[in-house]
Structures are given as structure tokens and as C-alpha cells.
Amino acid sequence: MASPKLHDFRHIVVKVGSSLLIDSVAGEVRAGWLTALAADIAELHRGGRDVMVVSSGSIALGRSRLKLPRGPLKLEESQAAAAVGQIELARTWSEVLGAHGIGAGQILVTFQDTEERRRYLNARSTIAKLLEWRAVPVINENDTVATTEIRYGDNDRLAARVATMASADLLILLSDIDGLYTAPPSSNPDATLIPVVEAITAEIEGMAGAAGSELSRGGMRTKIEAAKIATSAGTHMLIASGKIDHPLKAIAEGGKCTWFLTPANPVTARKRWIAGTLEPKGTLTIDAGAVSALRAGKSLLPAGVIRVDGQFSRGDAVIVRGPDTHEIGRGLVAYDAEDAEKIKGRSSPDVMMILGITGRAEMIHRDDLVVGTAPA
């Protein structure tokens, strides 16, 4: 199968690991390399694409600034090093993107933020707003509050979760190797690059080798796990070398890499998850006008809701029924049941007056809503 082309994608997540970003000997950012990467990101940005960055490096920078000795760190030492390094990392990304007139927004997340629906919606909304403002979200795991031993390789999986959360259509993992090989090329001279992986089979998983550097302990194994997460959610993924200058430009020009293909797309995969996987916690009954609006692709506004049933929290799945009780669809509700009851039937400007806060305009945003076909 022919490989896709970088210019085919509109919503792109780029993952940058510590071993690429940080010179392990000097303990400093590889400024020249990062400047070249920022130019690549700026080129995509100018082309109208949404670009998000998942960046490692806070612990490595922190231990350098604190002059900590080489070797393993205790959990509390990793957390403290991350606290120092995160400031430096955020400043660095802000400067290199700012040189191209692009704003950078820092977002610190944990795996729980990508799994627990309430926090998931908050993170998703923040990312969406930054992209709307044409800023580049720079996302990192919140290592300062980690409750398990911090592993640098986790950011491969984190990047995949961020990509699915943001409905990205492409995840790029920049690595110290230019793709997936039939065997570890460092030990097998006959190993060959696999340009396209159409499905992740047991054979593909068996090709994953061990990590190759002190700073990047994830290795190919976590990249295969990331590919599983991404492709199952409708996001294509590729692994490419980040050891060269302008790595994204090289990909765009057909450079060596491995593509992991998905048969779905982020929107349909997400809708399938909402419609078929999540257990509904309540029901919203809506009027005929709202039914028509939803079938036309609009969001559900509080004004169209005439009844609220069930005990649900923000982010829970609910069933949406028409005035004849026929099921219209399912979605992730933006309000707790108690607040939904207070604002049902009211116009969006009334929400702040009723709740005392500036709430979301929609009861269920159209991106979080699956509408069924109209009955014959």
C-alpha cells in the first residue's frame, strides 16, 4: 500500500523525546536542532494546519540546572527536577515558536486526565481553544505530581492519548531511529525498514526492540503501544528519525519512516466510542425544534431541553430523546444533572445569571454528540 503524504493531514501531533531535545553530555537543549524543528512546525502552521507538540525533557533539564549526579533518581527527586525543568522547557518552546510569530500554550496532563471523562473534556476544550486562537499547545506529562516511577518512554503513549483526545488525524513520533525494522538494525545488518504497517499483528509486536539511550527508555515497544492507541481511535501514526535537522520537512519530502494506518478517522472512531461503549447515566428530552437542529448538525443548547432525568455528572454519556420519547442520539453532557435541571429551556445568555458562572453555551457540543437516523 502506498504511504500517505504529510500534506494530506490537518490536525497533527508531534512528539519530541528527551534524547532528541536534550544534549545528555552538556545537559542543555539542542538549540540548533530545535530551531530547525520550529521552522518545520511554522511551515505547517502557515499552511493552515493545527499543530500540537508533546515534549519530554523537563526532568533532564531540571537535573542539569540542579547539577544532580548521573544515574537513577528517586521519585521525589524526579518530581523536584521536573518542577525546575518545566519552567525552562516552557520558556524554550515559547521562544522558538515566538520567533515565527506563533504563540505557545503549556498544558500539563497525566494519564488520568486522558481517561477520566470530566478531566478529559476540560483538557480537550483547552486544546481546542488554543488551536482556535492559532497557538501551538505544548503538552507534557505532569511529572511533578506523578505517583508512580517516572519513565521517559511514557510520553509515547501519552502522545497517542493526546492525539485521540484532540481528534488529531496524524501522530508523528520523532525518534532516534527512522522507523520500524524487521529486527533491531543495531545488531542485525540484514534488518529492513517496514514503510507501511496496515495492521498491528503479533508479528509486528514481536519486532519491537529495547530502548537505546539513557534519556529515552521507552524504545520501540512503547511506540507500538502508542500505535495501537492511535490507530484504534482513527489516528494515523508514523515513526521517523528526529536525529536530522528539519525532520518534518524530511517527512514531507518522502524521507524514510514507518506509517501505521488506521481504517477509521478520528470523528467516526470517537462517535463510535460515545454511541456504543459508554453507559448512559441519564436522559435529556428535547423539543421538536431542537430535534431538527440536531439532525442538521447543530449542538444541543439548553433552550431546547424540556426534561432532565437521571443522576449524571459533567462528561457522562446521556441519551437524547425527542418529545415523542423516540431516541434521537447520545452524547457527553457539559453540565451536572442539577445544573442541567436549572438551565433547561433557558437561553444561553441566561446560564451565567442562573448558575453564577460563565458556563458552556451548549448542553452537548456537536463534537460530543452522535445523532441517529430519522425514523421512516
Short mmCIF file of C-alpha atoms in Angstrom, two decimals:
data_model
loop_
_atom_site.label_atom_id
_atom_site.label_comp_id
_atom_site.label_asym_id
_atom_site.label_seq_id
_atom_site.Cartn_x
_atom_site.Cartn_y
_atom_site.Cartn_z
CA MET A 1 0.00 0.00 0.00
CA ALA A 2 1.27 3.49 -0.85
CA SER A 3 2.29 5.71 2.04
CA PRO A 4 0.14 8.75 2.86
CA LYS A 5 1.58 12.24 2.41
CA LEU A 6 2.15 14.73 5.22
CA HIS A 7 0.22 17.46 3.41
CA ASP A 8 -2.90 15.24 3.48
CA PHE A 9 -3.34 15.87 7.21
CA ARG A 10 -4.84 18.87 9.01
CA HIS A 11 -4.56 18.13 12.75
CA ILE A 12 -1.08 16.93 13.67
CA VAL A 13 0.55 15.96 16.97
CA VAL A 14 4.37 15.90 17.06
CA LYS A 15 6.06 14.02 19.89
CA VAL A 16 9.61 15.04 20.80
CA GLY A 17 11.61 12.87 23.19
CA SER A 18 14.27 13.85 25.71
CA SER A 19 17.07 12.14 23.82
CA LEU A 20 16.42 14.38 20.80
CA LEU A 21 15.74 17.62 22.63
CA ILE A 22 18.49 17.47 25.25
CA ASP A 23 22.24 17.07 24.83
CA SER A 24 22.87 14.49 27.55
CA VAL A 25 26.53 15.48 27.95
CA ALA A 26 26.03 19.23 28.17
CA GLY A 27 22.63 18.98 29.84
CA GLU A 28 21.31 21.68 27.52
CA VAL A 29 18.68 21.98 24.82
CA ARG A 30 19.98 21.25 21.32
CA ALA A 31 19.20 24.80 20.25
CA GLY A 32 20.10 24.46 16.57
CA TRP A 33 18.05 21.31 16.13
CA LEU A 34 15.04 22.76 17.94
CA THR A 35 15.24 25.93 15.87
CA ALA A 36 15.06 23.81 12.71
CA LEU A 37 12.10 21.81 14.07
CA ALA A 38 10.30 25.05 14.98
CA ALA A 39 10.75 26.22 11.39
CA ASP A 40 9.12 22.99 10.20
CA ILE A 41 6.23 23.47 12.62
CA ALA A 42 5.84 27.07 11.45
CA GLU A 43 5.65 25.90 7.84
CA LEU A 44 2.81 23.51 8.68
CA HIS A 45 1.14 26.25 10.73
CA ARG A 46 1.29 28.69 7.82
CA GLY A 47 -0.39 26.06 5.69
CA GLY A 48 -3.44 26.25 7.96
CA ARG A 49 -2.75 23.07 9.89
CA ASP A 50 -3.34 22.63 13.60
CA VAL A 51 -0.09 21.52 15.24
CA MET A 52 0.28 20.20 18.78
CA VAL A 53 3.56 19.23 20.44
CA VAL A 54 4.08 16.59 23.12
CA SER A 55 7.50 17.36 24.57
CA SER A 56 9.64 15.46 27.03
CA GLY A 57 12.68 17.00 28.69
CA SER A 58 11.61 18.60 31.95
CA ILE A 59 13.43 16.12 34.22
CA ALA A 60 16.57 16.12 32.08
CA LEU A 61 16.70 19.93 32.08
CA GLY A 62 15.94 20.11 35.78
CA ARG A 63 18.68 17.70 36.80
CA SER A 64 21.12 19.73 34.68
CA ARG A 65 20.11 23.03 36.26
CA LEU A 66 20.33 21.50 39.74
CA LYS A 67 23.64 19.80 38.87
CA LEU A 68 22.38 16.41 40.01
CA PRO A 69 24.68 13.40 39.50
CA ARG A 70 24.07 10.91 36.70
CA GLY A 71 22.14 7.76 37.44
CA PRO A 72 18.62 6.88 38.62
CA LEU A 73 16.65 9.41 40.65
CA LYS A 74 14.22 8.66 43.46
CA LEU A 75 10.60 9.55 42.80
CA GLU A 76 10.68 12.76 44.85
CA GLU A 77 13.95 13.76 43.16
CA SER A 78 12.40 13.24 39.71
CA GLN A 79 9.40 15.32 40.73
CA ALA A 80 11.56 18.17 42.03
CA ALA A 81 13.80 18.07 38.95
CA ALA A 82 10.70 18.23 36.75
CA ALA A 83 9.45 21.29 38.65
CA VAL A 84 12.66 23.15 37.83
CA GLY A 85 12.98 21.85 34.30
CA GLN A 86 9.40 22.52 33.27
CA ILE A 87 9.93 26.27 33.56
CA GLU A 88 12.95 26.05 31.29
CA LEU A 89 11.19 23.76 28.83
CA ALA A 90 8.17 26.04 28.52
CA ARG A 91 10.37 29.10 28.04
CA THR A 92 12.37 27.35 25.34
CA TRP A 93 9.32 26.34 23.30
CA SER A 94 7.80 29.80 23.72
CA GLU A 95 10.93 31.42 22.34
CA VAL A 96 11.49 29.16 19.32
CA LEU A 97 7.84 29.33 18.24
CA GLY A 98 7.60 33.01 19.08
CA ALA A 99 10.41 33.68 16.59
CA HIS A 100 7.87 32.72 13.91
CA GLY A 101 5.08 34.79 15.42
CA ILE A 102 3.36 31.73 16.91
CA GLY A 103 2.11 31.64 20.49
CA ALA A 104 2.74 28.58 22.64
CA GLY A 105 0.44 27.32 25.37
CA GLN A 106 1.70 24.97 28.07
CA ILE A 107 -0.57 22.09 29.13
CA LEU A 108 0.49 19.60 31.81
CA VAL A 109 -1.54 16.39 31.88
CA THR A 110 -1.49 12.95 33.44
CA PHE A 111 -2.86 9.70 32.08
CA GLN A 112 -5.86 10.21 34.38
CA ASP A 113 -6.62 13.46 32.54
CA THR A 114 -6.97 11.50 29.31
CA GLU A 115 -9.06 8.68 30.81
CA GLU A 116 -11.47 10.30 33.29
CA ARG A 117 -14.15 11.94 31.16
CA ARG A 118 -14.63 15.11 33.20
CA ARG A 119 -10.93 15.96 33.11
CA TYR A 120 -10.73 14.69 29.53
CA LEU A 121 -13.33 17.25 28.43
CA ASN A 122 -11.52 20.06 30.24
CA ALA A 123 -8.20 19.22 28.56
CA ARG A 124 -9.88 18.74 25.19
CA SER A 125 -11.62 22.11 25.46
CA THR A 126 -8.38 23.89 26.40
CA ILE A 127 -6.54 22.37 23.45
CA ALA A 128 -9.39 23.26 21.10
CA LYS A 129 -9.42 26.88 22.25
CA LEU A 130 -5.64 27.26 21.82
CA LEU A 131 -5.91 25.87 18.30
CA GLU A 132 -8.80 28.21 17.57
CA TRP A 133 -6.51 31.07 18.61
CA ARG A 134 -3.82 29.64 16.29
CA ALA A 135 -1.47 28.90 19.17
CA VAL A 136 0.53 25.67 19.44
CA PRO A 137 -0.27 23.63 22.56
CA VAL A 138 2.92 22.24 24.10
CA ILE A 139 1.90 19.26 26.21
CA ASN A 140 3.90 17.27 28.72
CA GLU A 141 3.14 14.72 31.38
CA ASN A 142 2.79 16.40 34.76
CA ASP A 143 5.85 14.70 36.24
CA THR A 144 5.80 16.91 39.33
CA VAL A 145 2.76 15.08 40.71
CA ALA A 146 3.43 11.60 39.35
CA THR A 147 2.51 8.86 41.81
CA THR A 148 4.47 6.07 40.11
CA GLU A 149 8.07 5.91 38.98
CA ILE A 150 8.54 8.31 36.08
CA ARG A 151 9.53 6.67 32.81
CA TYR A 152 10.57 8.81 29.88
CA GLY A 153 9.04 6.36 27.41
CA ASP A 154 5.57 7.03 28.77
CA ASN A 155 5.32 10.10 26.56
CA ASP A 156 4.88 7.86 23.50
CA ARG A 157 1.64 6.55 24.94
CA LEU A 158 0.75 9.96 26.33
CA ALA A 159 1.19 11.45 22.85
CA ALA A 160 -1.21 8.84 21.44
CA ARG A 161 -3.79 9.64 24.11
CA VAL A 162 -3.42 13.37 23.44
CA ALA A 163 -3.84 12.75 19.70
CA THR A 164 -7.08 10.85 20.24
CA MET A 165 -8.33 13.38 22.78
CA ALA A 166 -7.72 16.22 20.32
CA SER A 167 -9.17 14.24 17.37
CA ALA A 168 -5.86 14.56 15.52
CA ASP A 169 -5.65 12.76 12.20
CA LEU A 170 -1.88 12.21 12.44
CA LEU A 171 0.58 11.48 15.25
CA ILE A 172 4.29 11.84 14.47
CA LEU A 173 6.76 10.18 16.86
CA LEU A 174 10.21 11.62 16.28
CA SER A 175 12.70 9.02 17.40
CA ASP A 176 16.38 8.10 17.37
CA ILE A 177 15.52 5.55 14.67
CA ASP A 178 13.80 6.20 11.36
CA GLY A 179 11.04 3.63 11.70
CA LEU A 180 10.16 0.04 12.50
CA TYR A 181 12.62 -2.55 11.23
CA THR A 182 12.19 -6.29 10.83
CA ALA A 183 14.85 -6.64 13.55
CA PRO A 184 16.94 -4.21 15.64
CA PRO A 185 19.25 -2.67 12.99
CA SER A 186 21.98 -2.04 15.55
CA SER A 187 22.52 -5.76 15.97
CA ASN A 188 21.24 -7.20 12.69
CA PRO A 189 22.75 -5.85 9.46
CA ASP A 190 20.06 -7.62 7.43
CA ALA A 191 17.21 -5.72 9.12
CA THR A 192 14.97 -3.83 6.69
CA LEU A 193 12.67 -0.86 7.23
CA ILE A 194 8.93 -1.51 7.08
CA PRO A 195 7.46 1.56 5.31
CA VAL A 196 3.77 0.82 5.96
CA VAL A 197 2.02 -1.17 8.71
CA GLU A 198 -1.61 -1.76 7.78
CA ALA A 199 -2.45 -3.66 10.99
CA ILE A 200 -0.59 -4.30 14.23
CA THR A 201 -0.23 -8.06 14.37
CA ALA A 202 1.63 -10.31 16.79
CA GLU A 203 4.45 -10.39 14.27
CA ILE A 204 4.68 -6.60 14.24
CA GLU A 205 4.70 -6.50 18.04
CA GLY A 206 7.50 -9.06 18.07
CA MET A 207 9.71 -6.69 16.10
CA ALA A 208 9.74 -4.12 18.91
CA GLY A 209 13.25 -3.85 20.36
CA ALA A 210 14.68 -2.42 23.56
CA ALA A 211 15.46 1.22 24.21
CA GLY A 212 18.74 2.68 23.04
CA SER A 213 19.68 5.55 25.32
CA GLU A 214 19.74 6.68 28.93
CA LEU A 215 17.34 9.56 28.36
CA SER A 216 14.88 7.64 26.21
CA ARG A 217 13.98 4.37 27.90
CA GLY A 218 10.71 3.77 26.04
CA GLY A 219 12.16 2.07 22.96
CA MET A 220 10.12 0.62 20.12
CA ARG A 221 7.82 -1.27 22.47
CA THR A 222 6.05 1.85 23.72
CA LYS A 223 5.85 3.16 20.15
CA ILE A 224 3.95 0.06 19.10
CA GLU A 225 1.65 0.54 22.12
CA ALA A 226 1.16 4.15 21.04
CA ALA A 227 0.29 2.96 17.53
CA LYS A 228 -2.38 0.66 18.96
CA ILE A 229 -3.96 3.54 20.89
CA ALA A 230 -3.80 5.96 17.96
CA THR A 231 -4.99 3.70 15.15
CA SER A 232 -7.86 2.25 17.18
CA ALA A 233 -9.13 5.82 17.64
CA GLY A 234 -8.88 6.74 13.96
CA THR A 235 -5.49 8.48 14.03
CA HIS A 236 -2.70 7.58 11.61
CA MET A 237 0.76 7.41 13.17
CA LEU A 238 4.30 7.47 11.87
CA ILE A 239 7.75 6.93 13.34
CA ALA A 240 10.59 8.94 11.82
CA SER A 241 14.09 9.95 12.70
CA GLY A 242 14.48 13.11 14.71
CA LYS A 243 18.27 12.99 14.64
CA ILE A 244 18.38 15.12 11.49
CA ASP A 245 17.69 18.81 11.09
CA HIS A 246 14.25 19.69 9.74
CA PRO A 247 12.75 16.25 10.43
CA LEU A 248 9.19 17.26 9.46
CA LYS A 249 10.42 18.69 6.17
CA ALA A 250 12.17 15.38 5.51
CA ILE A 251 8.90 13.51 6.08
CA ALA A 252 7.06 15.88 3.75
CA GLU A 253 9.68 15.21 1.07
CA GLY A 254 9.24 11.45 1.32
CA GLY A 255 12.02 10.63 3.78
CA LYS A 256 12.34 7.23 5.45
CA CYS A 257 9.71 6.46 8.08
CA THR A 258 7.11 3.88 9.07
CA TRP A 259 3.42 4.66 8.70
CA PHE A 260 0.83 2.92 10.89
CA LEU A 261 -2.51 3.17 9.13
CA THR A 262 -5.99 3.29 10.58
CA PRO A 263 -9.14 2.19 8.76
CA ALA A 264 -11.24 4.81 10.53
CA ASN A 265 -10.97 8.55 11.13
CA PRO A 266 -10.92 10.43 14.46
CA VAL A 267 -14.50 11.67 14.20
CA THR A 268 -16.13 8.34 13.36
CA ALA A 269 -14.00 6.48 15.92
CA ARG A 270 -14.92 8.96 18.65
CA LYS A 271 -18.60 8.84 17.72
CA ARG A 272 -18.49 5.04 17.83
CA TRP A 273 -16.97 5.24 21.33
CA ILE A 274 -19.71 7.59 22.54
CA ALA A 275 -22.57 5.66 20.94
CA GLY A 276 -21.57 2.10 21.69
CA THR A 277 -19.10 1.95 24.57
CA LEU A 278 -20.18 4.39 27.26
CA GLU A 279 -23.02 3.56 29.63
CA PRO A 280 -25.65 6.35 29.63
CA LYS A 281 -26.20 7.92 33.05
CA GLY A 282 -29.32 9.92 32.26
CA THR A 283 -31.72 11.27 29.66
CA LEU A 284 -32.39 14.67 28.14
CA THR A 285 -35.76 15.14 26.46
CA ILE A 286 -35.78 17.91 23.85
CA ASP A 287 -38.40 19.81 21.86
CA ALA A 288 -39.14 19.43 18.15
CA GLY A 289 -37.07 22.47 17.21
CA ALA A 290 -34.02 21.04 18.94
CA VAL A 291 -34.57 17.70 17.17
CA SER A 292 -34.44 19.47 13.81
CA ALA A 293 -31.33 21.42 14.84
CA LEU A 294 -29.52 18.24 15.91
CA ARG A 295 -30.40 16.47 12.68
CA ALA A 296 -28.97 19.48 10.84
CA GLY A 297 -25.64 19.02 12.63
CA LYS A 298 -26.07 21.62 15.37
CA SER A 299 -25.17 21.37 19.06
CA LEU A 300 -27.82 20.88 21.74
CA LEU A 301 -28.49 24.15 23.55
CA PRO A 302 -30.14 24.44 26.98
CA ALA A 303 -33.12 26.20 25.39
CA GLY A 304 -34.11 23.03 23.55
CA VAL A 305 -34.19 20.79 26.65
CA ILE A 306 -37.62 20.24 28.21
CA ARG A 307 -36.86 17.46 30.70
CA VAL A 308 -33.85 16.12 32.62
CA ASP A 309 -33.79 12.61 34.10
CA GLY A 310 -31.09 10.67 35.94
CA GLN A 311 -28.09 11.45 38.11
CA PHE A 312 -25.16 12.34 35.90
CA SER A 313 -22.01 14.42 36.10
CA ARG A 314 -20.38 16.61 33.51
CA GLY A 315 -18.71 14.40 30.92
CA ASP A 316 -21.09 11.47 31.39
CA ALA A 317 -22.92 9.94 28.46
CA VAL A 318 -26.66 10.65 28.26
CA ILE A 319 -29.48 9.62 25.94
CA VAL A 320 -31.23 12.38 24.00
CA ARG A 321 -34.94 11.79 23.27
CA GLY A 322 -37.44 13.79 21.26
CA PRO A 323 -40.80 14.97 22.60
CA ASP A 324 -42.32 11.65 21.48
CA THR A 325 -39.66 9.81 23.61
CA HIS A 326 -38.01 8.42 20.47
CA GLU A 327 -34.22 8.24 20.93
CA ILE A 328 -32.51 10.92 18.85
CA GLY A 329 -28.94 10.20 19.85
CA ARG A 330 -26.35 10.05 22.62
CA GLY A 331 -23.68 12.44 23.79
CA LEU A 332 -21.37 13.70 26.50
CA VAL A 333 -23.22 16.26 28.58
CA ALA A 334 -21.50 19.51 29.57
CA TYR A 335 -23.35 20.01 32.88
CA ASP A 336 -24.13 18.05 36.02
CA ALA A 337 -27.75 16.90 36.31
CA GLU A 338 -28.53 19.51 38.99
CA ASP A 339 -27.28 22.38 36.84
CA ALA A 340 -28.89 20.95 33.71
CA GLU A 341 -32.23 21.00 35.51
CA LYS A 342 -31.75 24.67 36.43
CA ILE A 343 -30.93 25.87 32.92
CA LYS A 344 -33.21 23.65 30.79
CA GLY A 345 -35.40 25.70 28.47
CA ARG A 346 -33.35 28.83 29.04
CA SER A 347 -31.33 30.79 26.52
CA SER A 348 -27.56 30.60 26.64
CA PRO A 349 -27.12 34.19 27.95
CA ASP A 350 -29.28 33.23 30.94
CA VAL A 351 -26.87 30.48 32.04
CA MET A 352 -24.42 32.82 33.74
CA MET A 353 -27.21 34.60 35.60
CA ILE A 354 -28.75 31.31 36.79
CA LEU A 355 -25.56 29.45 37.73
CA GLY A 356 -23.39 32.41 38.68
CA ILE A 357 -20.63 31.24 36.34
CA THR A 358 -19.86 31.55 32.66
CA GLY A 359 -20.85 28.07 31.57
CA ARG A 360 -20.59 26.45 28.18
CA ALA A 361 -23.10 27.63 25.61
CA GLU A 362 -24.04 24.06 24.68
CA MET A 363 -25.67 21.38 26.78
CA ILE A 364 -23.98 18.88 24.44
CA HIS A 365 -21.48 20.09 21.84
CA ARG A 366 -21.96 18.60 18.39
CA ASP A 367 -18.45 17.07 18.55
CA ASP A 368 -19.61 15.11 21.61
CA LEU A 369 -22.95 14.08 20.09
CA VAL A 370 -24.00 11.09 17.99
CA VAL A 371 -27.33 11.55 16.20
CA GLY A 372 -29.15 8.52 14.82
CA THR A 373 -31.01 8.38 11.54
CA ALA A 374 -34.51 9.76 11.44
CA PRO A 375 -37.31 7.20 11.53
CA ALA A 376 -39.00 6.49 8.21
#
